């Protein structure tokens, strides 16, 4: 090739943007990959729950099903949290820093609220992880979801701090904000089958 | 958006200056600490190769020890406890520390970006992190073994044997935590591979022009994504049962031992294809290069690979035929296990047609492909036999099964891998391997393999069970075992010849040049070894074998900033240019994060509080990893070009 390259035909890409959102971005695909992995994990965990259920006639075995209150509050909390998550995502896609700052704070508050409700949820499971296999799988389900909740909450926190430091704000951080919302949607979506399994399944099975 | 200029405006820099600029932009920091900050896919890929190869050698040494012990009846060379640890470590090392890291992580990390015409793998820091996590997991397991707390419960660590009642102490904990390390690493690389293949292909590389090897790695990446969470869960449940008194697998408290087997084999059978499909990708690649024609039935081969990936998830219960299952399960899983032969057969016929209609050039890599044909075919046929339930019941847990899976795994993965060593090492090092020594390597390994493993079929049919540390002389198994042990020494000699060949090539091998085999895929369109930035001019492609098919005036990509690590992102289906993005610079944080994660994982074996305490350094290191640098942010802000708003 060598010197001939000087006169080669070229495909000029200098006009292309570098701040893009949604499925165009690499991070969107990375987040999707993570969500699929963790989604598979939840699916297998829920399958394990029903497998254990099928091994016994008494379910939940010798204990009361989890009390509904905190679980229902959690569902409401997540349903409401989608509003700021969508709002901040739209603001990020437009590069509106003020709205992004505000939206991230609101989302962080929702995360904190959800973590608080989670403490109540663990307390109302009516079973310990080491009582029986039912207790083990219920605790693991709720624990696994909590790990995701914690990581996304922490991620939101770090992003909020960055967005309040003007020297660090750039297109990539708006893309991160957008993906942070996508990850939040996953935490919310994953909650629905987990919630159903923990709270509803023992009552109707 | 993008335009085709013809001819191009002459670049402002000379080619020499551009090389220097790209070199400055993409080079990794030198020195001791620089080593830990490296995020280039070729550096990380080489580390994966070397580390996985060392684990292959370690696993091989264990195999030789087992063969010495079994070479005659009533041998006292190893005691039962040592033997249990050694066969467990052999299987665990070969599956989790050699086969998957080598066939998936190493080969993907090094070659997928090159074959796609990219400058680096997607998420390069995650790639570095994945390597250290794998390395530390392997070291943890082996340190435990050397200190006589190596796992001794078999490579799949069935409960109740591996549970708290029957294996007190820490042995099974190290096994279970090793799983967490290696699966984390493989899952990270799986996401990188998917994103690299979807979004970082050279312009023009539509789906039907992706190299077959890359297709194979893509399918494997998806299998990793859906299979590995299962074993991570089962090993975590095992750890929890052992450490904090949960009852997942304790029947007395409503748990179930078979749940463990289901979760393990939901991973464990796809695992076989995770190891074998890269092998088929290598076979296709070498077959094309040495038949001097494009693959016969490209679409059929790709679809067969995808089909194998799907069916691979429908056969796991055939590992559990002797556990007592509903009749329906027997029928379904036996049928699926027979059906999976079909896509593999499709690939075989395509390969035969490729050779038949091409101009076969029987260089040394092809010898190993020939070995693959012979050995894998036998392994596949015994696989069909094992799918038949009456036979499975007879030979379950005997040496027949051991023979079968060594034919499948060594035939399906190690032989293509050795072929790939001769084929691709010249690309990595720039030096050829010696063909004569290669033939010695081939014949010693091929004959040694068959002497070692073929007689195992007979032993198994005569009833010798797996995992016994010795046997009585009157059972009559002595002579066959002695023959097998002799075969193992031939295999070991073959590997030594390979090591000598690699060393010799490194010292005084012939220079390879960019394309010693006149092959057609993009890794051959750059120098050997490739420069740190892979391609000076990022290529576009107009066929599945671009080096063969691109016309002389095929355009190259222009207009990317070369003073930063800017890359072109293309669209998932047609690989049209979509946008530009900047890849991260070198960083020590992925290494530090891996150290913190290791402290958490290892610490949790000894005290449950470690999970809590070590999550703090994990959070700190991950924050450091993602924290932007002010000057880089300022530069990027200056250049940011937002997508058109709708």
PDB file of C-alpha atoms in Angstrom, chain A residues 8 12 18 35 41 63 102 142 149 165 202:
ATOM      1  CA  UNK A   8      -6.714   6.187  -2.225  1.00  0.00           C
ATOM      2  CA  UNK A  12     -14.921  10.413   5.065  1.00  0.00           C
ATOM      3  CA  UNK A  18     -20.036  11.603  18.467  1.00  0.00           C
ATOM      4  CA  UNK A  35     -29.606  -6.466  31.694  1.00  0.00           C
ATOM      5  CA  UNK A  41     -30.094 -14.734  36.481  1.00  0.00           C
ATOM      6  CA  UNK A  63     -44.836 -19.942  57.931  1.00  0.00           C
ATOM      7  CA  UNK A 102     -32.581  18.097  39.008  1.00  0.00           C
ATOM      8  CA  UNK A 142     -34.944 -10.123  47.440  1.00  0.00           C
ATOM      9  CA  UNK A 149     -30.938  -1.416  43.427  1.00  0.00           C
ATOM     10  CA  UNK A 165     -18.845  19.856  38.397  1.00  0.00           C
ATOM     11  CA  UNK A 202     -47.318 -18.095  47.931  1.00  0.00           C
TER      12      UNK A 202
END
